[in-house]
Amino acid sequence: MSGASKHVIIVAGAGPAGMAVASSLSKVGHEVIILNRDIKFGGLAEYGIFPSKLKLRGGLKKQYWELLKQPNVHYFGNVSIGKGKDLTVDDVCALGASAVVFSIGAQGTKAIGVEGDSAQGVFHAKDVVYHFNRLPGFGDRPFDMGQHVAVIGAGDVMVDIAHWLTRYKKVERVTAIVRRGPLERKYNPKEIRAVCANMDVDGIKQEFERIKDRMAAVGQNSDQVLKVLLEEFTKCEPKVSDTKMGFKFLASPKRILVDGNNRVRGLEMEDNKLDPKGGDTVAVGLKEYYEFPCDSVVFAVGDKVDETVGLPYKSGMYVTNPNKTTNDPDDALFQAYDEATGKVIDGVFLAGWARKASEGLVGIAKRDGDWCAEVVSRYLAGKSTGTQAKAVLDKLQTMLKARKSHPVDIKGLRELEAAEKSHKGASDSIGEFKYASNQEMIALIERGKA
């Protein structure tokens, strides 16, 4: 790429989507500045994949290290964006880059909206996943789950949480609470191998017996569905606990029941039936209620973006351009949009879960980042180069110094990785040792500088 068409792009967020944007744009010669809330890069690839999947994580890490080694890529970890944080959205946009891509994920959690959801023993799936992945702020917090845990949901996140509860916490019982029926389960059959050795098969057969008439009412053969479900319990990972794992289908939590200390003692559940809708089904409440005893409840019901960041926000999402654009209709999907002025925010783009929360995992996030990079490239094609990289970097460093921030660069990351790899101390980490607090990581990096 000729010097005349080299631009500076800021990518906020170093998860799979942000790293894909940075990789695509740096490969064609642009200068890319990555700002990341966490000290470490990776986002959900670091803090969202089940920790024992070390092969997948290791492959991604290798790619990300290669990217950060490039001379036209500049990494600033431990830099938070939002109101009252290291930088505001306006600060980032005022640094002089030709374009800014926000790929900051979906850091908010959907409101549960169930009475009693503030009781002790009620958890969001994301917080639990962050805990067992040792994300600072979560890794060293006590997660007291008790012995009987209800997990609301039927997707891969539910399976990951059940995996942690059966193989590491070794609780007595885990029950997945599912609004619809067994045919509508969402998890990948390969994922269930982590927990299928702990399945309470007799209990599952009884559950099918309980709901078979409601399945038949929408043309579902319960015997056939049960057969397929049980056939998925093959190649199970060896059993390491006596935890019993089961399901409660056609059930919606209506209220969290608490004891005198505001601690979970159970759920009030409503029985559901299935109604056909298009080629699918919907759960419809039957106004028949019962109590389900449990010690804690984990809601695996999806995420929303963090509305406090300062990007235009509506209904759990950052706002993108609702109008089709002339050069390529897809461009609008990635453009940040201010409904108050009715205008696209020039040069500001969204990618990954910041654009569309909870949409798939690493592969989908990477594709979204690649797609966003194409949109940004089309935008830059008609622009003069603007501010040079050195001027943008100088302005950024001056601003962070004035805010008494502690940005971490690639050199600091290398020192941190070497220390974690050589760590011989005991740890309740799953897979690899990780420091659980930013303070420990920063102190270690500062010692390396001394």
C-alpha positions as a printed NumPy array, in Angstrom:
array([[  0.   ,   0.   ,   0.   ],
       [  1.382,   3.407,  -0.877],
       [  2.034,   5.862,   1.932],
       [ -0.613,   8.178,   0.518],
       [ -3.447,   5.787,   1.309],
       [ -2.293,   4.537,   4.708],
       [ -4.847,   5.336,   7.428],
       [ -4.933,   5.117,  11.215],
       [ -7.773,   2.981,  12.582],
       [ -8.646,   2.534,  16.256],
       [-10.209,  -0.791,  17.233],
       [-11.808,  -0.797,  20.687],
       [-11.989,  -4.365,  21.991],
       [ -9.565,  -7.255,  21.414],
       [-11.943, -10.2  ,  21.264],
       [-12.343, -12.416,  18.178],
       [-14.276,  -9.714,  16.237],
       [-11.893,  -6.856,  17.076],
       [ -8.808,  -8.951,  16.36 ],
       [-10.281,  -9.957,  12.98 ],
       [-10.882,  -6.273,  12.103],
       [ -7.328,  -5.405,  13.195],
       [ -5.836,  -8.328,  11.264],
       [ -7.648,  -7.509,   7.987],
       [ -6.885,  -3.773,   8.095],
       [ -3.265,  -4.144,   9.21 ],
       [ -2.574,  -6.667,   6.435],
       [ -3.35 ,  -4.028,   3.79 ],
       [ -0.934,  -1.589,   5.434],
       [ -3.089,   0.577,   7.709],
       [ -1.828,   1.527,  11.181],
       [ -4.094,  -0.105,  13.781],
       [ -4.357,   0.944,  17.427],
       [ -6.105,  -1.603,  19.646],
       [ -7.641,  -0.417,  22.922],
       [ -8.754,  -3.246,  25.22 ],
       [-10.566,  -3.178,  28.567],
       [ -8.839,  -6.338,  29.833],
       [ -5.084,  -6.55 ,  30.243],
       [ -5.002,  -9.668,  28.075],
       [ -6.308,  -9.845,  24.512],
       [ -8.804, -12.488,  23.41 ],
       [-12.123, -11.421,  24.937],
       [-14.411, -14.449,  24.955],
       [-11.629, -16.532,  23.395],
       [ -9.706, -15.951,  26.65 ],
       [-12.563, -15.637,  29.145],
       [-15.553, -17.363,  27.518],
       [-14.384, -20.697,  26.076],
       [-14.458, -23.568,  28.57 ],
       [-10.928, -23.469,  30.023],
       [-10.078, -27.103,  29.346],
       [-10.456, -26.536,  25.581],
       [ -6.793, -25.602,  25.504],
       [ -6.203, -26.613,  21.892],
       [ -8.782, -24.161,  20.544],
       [ -7.595, -21.404,  22.856],
       [ -3.926, -22.089,  22.044],
       [ -4.53 , -21.821,  18.287],
       [ -6.308, -18.492,  18.673],
       [ -3.622, -17.116,  21.001],
       [ -0.928, -17.979,  18.495],
       [ -2.757, -16.026,  15.747],
       [ -3.271, -13.042,  18.071],
       [  0.404, -12.943,  19.141],
       [  1.411, -12.947,  15.437],
       [ -0.905,  -9.989,  14.824],
       [  0.42 ,  -7.966,  17.769],
       [  4.019,  -8.476,  16.618],
       [  3.342,  -6.501,  13.417],
       [  5.045,  -3.076,  13.458],
       [  1.838,  -1.319,  12.302],
       [ -0.259,  -2.769,  15.181],
       [ -0.188,  -0.979,  18.567],
       [ -1.784,  -2.641,  21.614],
       [ -3.042,  -0.841,  24.737],
       [ -4.498,  -3.283,  27.287],
       [ -6.144,  -2.243,  30.578],
       [ -7.834,   0.756,  28.927],
       [-11.56 ,   1.03 ,  29.675],
       [-13.938,   3.083,  27.55 ],
       [-17.088,   4.652,  28.946],
       [-18.384,   7.352,  31.243],
       [-15.975,   7.791,  34.158],
       [-13.474,   5.293,  32.669],
       [ -9.954,   5.801,  31.22 ],
       [-11.395,   7.283,  28.01 ],
       [-14.885,   8.32 ,  26.888],
       [-16.261,   7.521,  23.434],
       [-15.769,  11.209,  22.561],
       [-12.111,  11.041,  23.681],
       [-11.497,   8.053,  21.405],
       [-13.22 ,   9.72 ,  18.448],
       [-11.19 ,  12.922,  19.015],
       [ -7.788,  11.189,  18.76 ],
       [ -7.673,  11.832,  15.015],
       [ -7.986,   8.314,  13.553],
       [ -9.657,   7.937,  10.143],
       [-12.097,   5.381,  11.58 ],
       [-13.008,   3.852,  14.953],
       [-14.442,   0.343,  15.309],
       [-16.141,  -0.582,  18.582],
       [-15.997,  -4.35 ,  19.072],
       [-16.436,  -4.213,  22.835],
       [-18.78 ,  -7.189,  23.101],
       [-21.997,  -7.401,  25.082],
       [-20.811,  -6.572,  28.585],
       [-24.29 ,  -6.069,  30.041],
       [-26.591,  -8.852,  31.179],
       [-30.253,  -9.141,  30.258],
       [-32.566,  -8.301,  33.13 ],
       [-34.03 , -11.527,  34.436],
       [-37.315,  -9.856,  35.294],
       [-38.342, -12.524,  37.801],
       [-39.441, -11.649,  41.325],
       [-36.641, -12.409,  43.78 ],
       [-33.842, -12.058,  41.226],
       [-31.705, -10.087,  43.703],
       [-31.611, -12.978,  46.21 ],
       [-28.337, -14.557,  47.301],
       [-27.712, -17.542,  45.068],
       [-29.007, -15.979,  41.83 ],
       [-26.299, -15.706,  39.164],
       [-25.956, -14.653,  35.536],
       [-24.314, -17.265,  33.335],
       [-21.79 , -14.717,  32.065],
       [-20.575, -14.003,  35.611],
       [-20.168, -17.727,  36.315],
       [-18.247, -18.25 ,  33.04 ],
       [-16.017, -15.255,  33.854],
       [-15.443, -16.756,  37.323],
       [-14.21 , -20.148,  36.153],
       [-12.155, -18.47 ,  33.411],
       [-10.482, -16.244,  36.048],
       [-11.489, -12.868,  34.589],
       [-10.234, -10.197,  37.019],
       [-13.096,  -9.049,  39.228],
       [-14.757, -12.469,  38.968],
       [-12.003, -15.085,  39.353],
       [-11.429, -14.554,  43.062],
       [-15.053, -13.852,  44.062],
       [-16.805, -16.631,  46.018],
       [-19.563, -18.264,  43.986],
       [-21.491, -20.195,  46.622],
       [-23.73 , -22.492,  44.591],
       [-24.98 , -24.848,  47.319],
       [-25.693, -28.477,  46.347],
       [-28.773, -28.276,  44.076],
       [-28.325, -25.874,  41.139],
       [-30.964, -24.908,  38.572],
       [-29.581, -23.596,  35.26 ],
       [-32.123, -21.768,  33.115],
       [-31.488, -22.457,  29.414],
       [-30.779, -25.233,  26.93 ],
       [-27.793, -23.948,  24.944],
       [-24.026, -24.497,  24.968],
       [-23.547, -21.997,  27.816],
       [-25.859, -24.119,  30.006],
       [-23.675, -27.143,  29.168],
       [-20.457, -25.253,  30.052],
       [-21.919, -24.29 ,  33.431],
       [-23.128, -27.855,  34.05 ],
       [-19.618, -29.025,  33.079],
       [-18.05 , -26.782,  35.733],
       [-20.639, -27.776,  38.372],
       [-20.273, -31.531,  37.778],
       [-16.53 , -31.848,  37.177],
       [-15.076, -29.078,  39.339],
       [-17.609, -27.942,  41.965],
       [-18.965, -31.525,  42.261],
       [-22.389, -30.414,  43.502],
       [-25.089, -33.035,  44.172],
       [-27.517, -32.127,  41.402],
       [-27.744, -29.878,  38.321],
       [-31.076, -29.381,  36.564],
       [-31.41 , -27.565,  33.239],
       [-34.746, -25.722,  33.223],
       [-36.091, -25.487,  29.661],
       [-39.123, -23.374,  28.626],
       [-39.867, -25.574,  25.632],
       [-39.423, -29.297,  25.089],
       [-36.498, -31.663,  24.489],
       [-36.837, -31.402,  20.701],
       [-36.159, -27.644,  20.94 ],
       [-32.884, -28.008,  22.904],
       [-30.191, -25.757,  21.5  ],
       [-26.877, -27.23 ,  22.65 ],
       [-24.414, -28.94 ,  20.296],
       [-24.51 , -32.725,  20.899],
       [-20.686, -32.779,  20.946],
       [-20.68 , -30.362,  23.907],
       [-22.901, -32.663,  26.023],
       [-20.054, -35.227,  26.133],
       [-18.491, -33.182,  28.936],
       [-21.398, -34.015,  31.28 ],
       [-23.237, -37.042,  29.859],
       [-21.487, -39.521,  32.204],
       [-23.387, -37.749,  35.011],
       [-26.818, -37.877,  33.374],
       [-29.665, -39.168,  35.526],
       [-31.088, -41.329,  32.731],
       [-33.948, -42.72 ,  34.862],
       [-34.936, -39.198,  35.876],
       [-34.853, -38.075,  32.215],
       [-37.112, -41.006,  31.208],
       [-39.579, -40.006,  33.947],
       [-39.479, -36.403,  32.696],
       [-40.365, -37.576,  29.171],
       [-43.239, -39.638,  30.605],
       [-44.507, -36.477,  32.376],
       [-44.605, -34.362,  29.175],
       [-45.269, -36.953,  26.432],
       [-48.922, -35.937,  25.929],
       [-47.961, -32.287,  25.484],
       [-45.331, -33.312,  22.92 ],
       [-47.85 , -35.517,  21.089],
       [-50.273, -32.562,  20.874],
       [-47.834, -30.871,  18.435],
       [-47.012, -34.079,  16.549],
       [-43.79 , -34.92 ,  18.416],
       [-43.077, -38.583,  19.193],
       [-41.627, -38.591,  22.72 ],
       [-40.163, -42.123,  22.381],
       [-38.296, -41.137,  19.228],
       [-37.057, -37.828,  20.711],
       [-35.893, -39.648,  23.874],
       [-34.056, -42.256,  21.794],
       [-32.142, -39.545,  19.884],
       [-31.374, -37.629,  23.092],
       [-29.981, -40.724,  24.842],
       [-27.98 , -41.702,  21.737],
       [-26.122, -38.385,  22.089],
       [-24.735, -39.608,  25.433],
       [-21.805, -41.363,  23.764],
       [-18.064, -40.678,  23.964],
       [-18.734, -39.185,  27.403],
       [-15.753, -37.796,  29.282],
       [-14.892, -40.063,  32.248],
       [-16.956, -39.424,  35.36 ],
       [-15.157, -37.576,  38.183],
       [-18.065, -36.866,  40.556],
       [-21.398, -38.297,  41.696],
       [-23.296, -35.206,  40.521],
       [-26.662, -36.056,  38.969],
       [-27.567, -33.991,  35.866],
       [-31.151, -33.769,  34.654],
       [-33.725, -31.674,  32.808],
       [-37.049, -30.056,  33.594],
       [-38.84 , -29.384,  30.299],
       [-41.867, -27.208,  29.463],
       [-41.154, -25.141,  32.576],
       [-40.829, -21.373,  33.088],
       [-39.431, -19.858,  36.302],
       [-41.974, -17.339,  37.598],
       [-40.587, -16.433,  40.997],
       [-37.458, -17.107,  43.027],
       [-38.399, -18.418,  46.463],
       [-36.191, -17.3  ,  49.354],
       [-35.663, -18.155,  53.009],
       [-35.545, -15.704,  55.941],
       [-31.984, -14.687,  54.987],
       [-32.949, -13.788,  51.377],
       [-31.184, -16.922,  50.14 ],
       [-32.588, -19.043,  47.328],
       [-34.601, -22.049,  48.522],
       [-36.376, -22.853,  45.255],
       [-38.259, -21.708,  42.167],
       [-41.934, -21.261,  41.551],
       [-42.415, -22.765,  38.091],
       [-45.224, -22.634,  35.584],
       [-46.034, -25.633,  33.427],
       [-46.019, -24.865,  29.694],
       [-47.469, -26.458,  26.597],
       [-46.181, -26.143,  23.037],
       [-48.044, -24.265,  20.332],
       [-46.998, -24.521,  16.667],
       [-45.671, -21.269,  15.146],
       [-44.533, -21.301,  11.524],
       [-42.249, -24.316,  11.258],
       [-41.337, -24.034,  14.947],
       [-43.028, -24.031,  18.362],
       [-43.563, -21.525,  21.16 ],
       [-44.028, -22.168,  24.883],
       [-47.401, -21.111,  26.291],
       [-48.028, -20.998,  30.046],
       [-50.781, -23.243,  31.432],
       [-51.293, -21.217,  34.661],
       [-50.409, -24.346,  36.632],
       [-47.68 , -23.732,  39.199],
       [-45.431, -25.832,  41.413],
       [-42.372, -25.423,  43.597],
       [-38.953, -26.726,  42.544],
       [-36.417, -26.851,  45.412],
       [-32.86 , -25.658,  44.68 ],
       [-30.026, -23.776,  46.394],
       [-29.03 , -21.495,  43.507],
       [-30.216, -20.413,  40.077],
       [-28.055, -19.549,  37.051],
       [-29.752, -17.663,  34.224],
       [-28.187, -18.572,  30.85 ],
       [-30.565, -16.341,  28.877],
       [-28.278, -14.159,  26.75 ],
       [-26.585, -10.796,  26.965],
       [-27.05 ,  -7.161,  26.098],
       [-24.558,  -4.392,  25.449],
       [-23.397,  -2.027,  28.199],
       [-25.567,   1.084,  27.92 ],
       [-23.175,   3.14 ,  30.096],
       [-20.422,   3.172,  27.44 ],
       [-21.809,   6.26 ,  25.688],
       [-22.641,   4.902,  22.229],
       [-26.248,   5.437,  21.03 ],
       [-28.251,   2.692,  22.755],
       [-31.74 ,   1.232,  22.458],
       [-33.404,  -1.991,  23.716],
       [-30.221,  -3.803,  24.739],
       [-28.282,  -2.931,  21.583],
       [-26.12 ,  -0.143,  20.186],
       [-27.956,   1.59 ,  17.371],
       [-26.868,   0.926,  13.787],
       [-27.964,   2.74 ,  10.644],
       [-31.579,   1.723,   9.815],
       [-31.283,   3.072,   6.241],
       [-29.759,   1.216,   3.297],
       [-26.581,   2.854,   2.018],
       [-25.925,   3.633,  -1.638],
       [-22.459,   2.11 ,  -2.107],
       [-23.25 ,  -1.238,  -0.451],
       [-26.449,  -2.024,   1.451],
       [-24.525,  -4.084,   4.029],
       [-22.524,  -1.057,   5.152],
       [-25.488,   0.244,   7.178],
       [-25.411,  -2.839,   9.427],
       [-22.03 ,  -1.75 ,  10.829],
       [-22.442,   2.048,  10.995],
       [-23.117,   3.625,  14.4  ],
       [-26.222,   5.827,  14.193],
       [-27.536,   8.666,  16.334],
       [-31.338,   8.597,  16.383],
       [-31.424,  12.033,  18.05 ],
       [-29.898,  13.695,  14.961],
       [-31.076,  11.062,  12.452],
       [-27.51 ,  10.762,  11.163],
       [-24.788,   8.164,  10.839],
       [-21.869,   8.91 ,  13.202],
       [-19.158,   9.525,  10.636],
       [-16.271,   7.072,  10.785],
       [-17.657,   5.063,  13.732],
       [-18.451,   1.368,  13.222],
       [-19.65 ,  -1.596,  15.307],
       [-18.582,  -5.246,  15.023],
       [-19.156,  -8.576,  16.771],
       [-21.44 ,  -8.768,  19.781],
       [-21.371,  -4.967,  20.12 ],
       [-23.278,  -4.994,  16.817],
       [-25.413,  -8.077,  17.481],
       [-25.318,  -9.49 ,  21.016],
       [-24.977, -13.227,  21.73 ],
       [-24.747, -14.167,  18.07 ],
       [-22.672, -17.348,  17.812],
       [-19.181, -17.951,  19.131],
       [-15.606, -17.374,  17.972],
       [-16.038, -18.316,  14.276],
       [-19.069, -16.067,  13.792],
       [-17.392, -13.173,  15.633],
       [-14.332, -13.516,  13.382],
       [-16.496, -13.459,  10.242],
       [-18.286, -10.375,  11.542],
       [-14.916,  -8.679,  12.067],
       [-13.754,  -9.555,   8.547],
       [-17.019,  -8.215,   7.141],
       [-16.698,  -4.994,   9.177],
       [-13.133,  -4.537,   7.855],
       [-14.517,  -4.6  ,   4.279],
       [-17.082,  -1.931,   5.23 ],
       [-14.343,   0.237,   6.787],
       [-12.129,  -0.237,   3.708],
       [-14.927,   1.036,   1.442],
       [-15.353,   4.038,   3.746],
       [-11.607,   4.827,   3.706],
       [-11.357,   4.538,  -0.096],
       [-12.801,   8.021,  -0.518],
       [-10.888,   9.662,   2.332],
       [ -7.618,  11.532,   2.574],
       [ -5.2  ,   9.935,   5.05 ],
       [ -5.772,  12.353,   7.936],
       [ -3.58 ,  12.388,  11.061],
       [ -0.351,  10.365,  11.06 ],
       [ -0.021,   7.383,  13.421],
       [  2.679,   9.026,  15.584],
       [  0.478,  12.054,  16.281],
       [ -2.509,   9.845,  17.225],
       [ -0.334,   7.636,  19.476],
       [  1.279,  10.673,  21.159],
       [ -2.133,  12.201,  21.854],
       [ -3.423,   8.879,  23.242],
       [ -0.395,   8.37 ,  25.509],
       [ -0.599,  11.947,  26.824],
       [ -4.3  ,  11.492,  27.596],
       [ -3.758,   8.151,  29.4  ],
       [ -0.88 ,   9.613,  31.421],
       [ -3.044,  12.554,  32.496],
       [ -5.773,  10.099,  33.61 ],
       [ -3.184,   8.082,  35.613],
       [ -4.081,   5.005,  33.582],
       [ -1.843,   1.913,  33.391],
       [ -1.897,   0.762,  29.768],
       [ -0.221,  -2.586,  29.047],
       [  1.683,  -3.114,  25.78 ],
       [  2.897,  -6.294,  24.061],
       [  6.146,  -6.283,  26.074],
       [  4.138,  -6.309,  29.312],
       [  1.928,  -9.092,  27.962],
       [  4.976, -11.233,  27.178],
       [  6.288, -10.835,  30.736],
       [  2.872, -11.73 ,  32.127],
       [  2.552, -14.816,  29.939],
       [  6.036, -16.043,  30.902],
       [  5.227, -15.599,  34.614],
       [  1.912, -17.452,  34.329],
       [  3.477, -20.314,  32.372],
       [  6.246, -20.76 ,  34.952],
       [  3.9  , -20.421,  37.954],
       [  4.16 , -23.483,  40.18 ],
       [  1.744, -22.401,  42.907],
       [ -1.554, -24.097,  43.661],
       [ -4.53 , -22.705,  41.781],
       [ -8.178, -23.493,  41.346],
       [ -7.881, -22.532,  37.673],
       [ -9.164, -25.039,  35.156],
       [ -6.541, -25.779,  32.539],
       [ -3.845, -23.108,  32.9  ],
       [ -2.737, -20.915,  35.785],
       [ -4.032, -17.335,  35.556],
       [ -3.66 , -14.398,  37.889],
       [ -7.152, -13.476,  39.041],
       [ -6.648,  -9.743,  39.647],
       [ -5.481,  -6.784,  37.575],
       [ -3.445,  -5.554,  40.574],
       [ -1.317,  -8.732,  40.595],
       [ -0.788,  -8.52 ,  36.82 ],
       [  0.113,  -4.804,  36.817],
       [  2.504,  -5.241,  39.774],
       [  4.257,  -8.093,  37.971],
       [  4.587,  -6.06 ,  34.736],
       [  5.836,  -2.983,  36.657],
       [  8.489,  -5.126,  38.367],
       [  9.613,  -6.243,  34.907],
       [ 10.093,  -2.603,  33.856],
       [ 12.167,  -1.762,  36.932]])
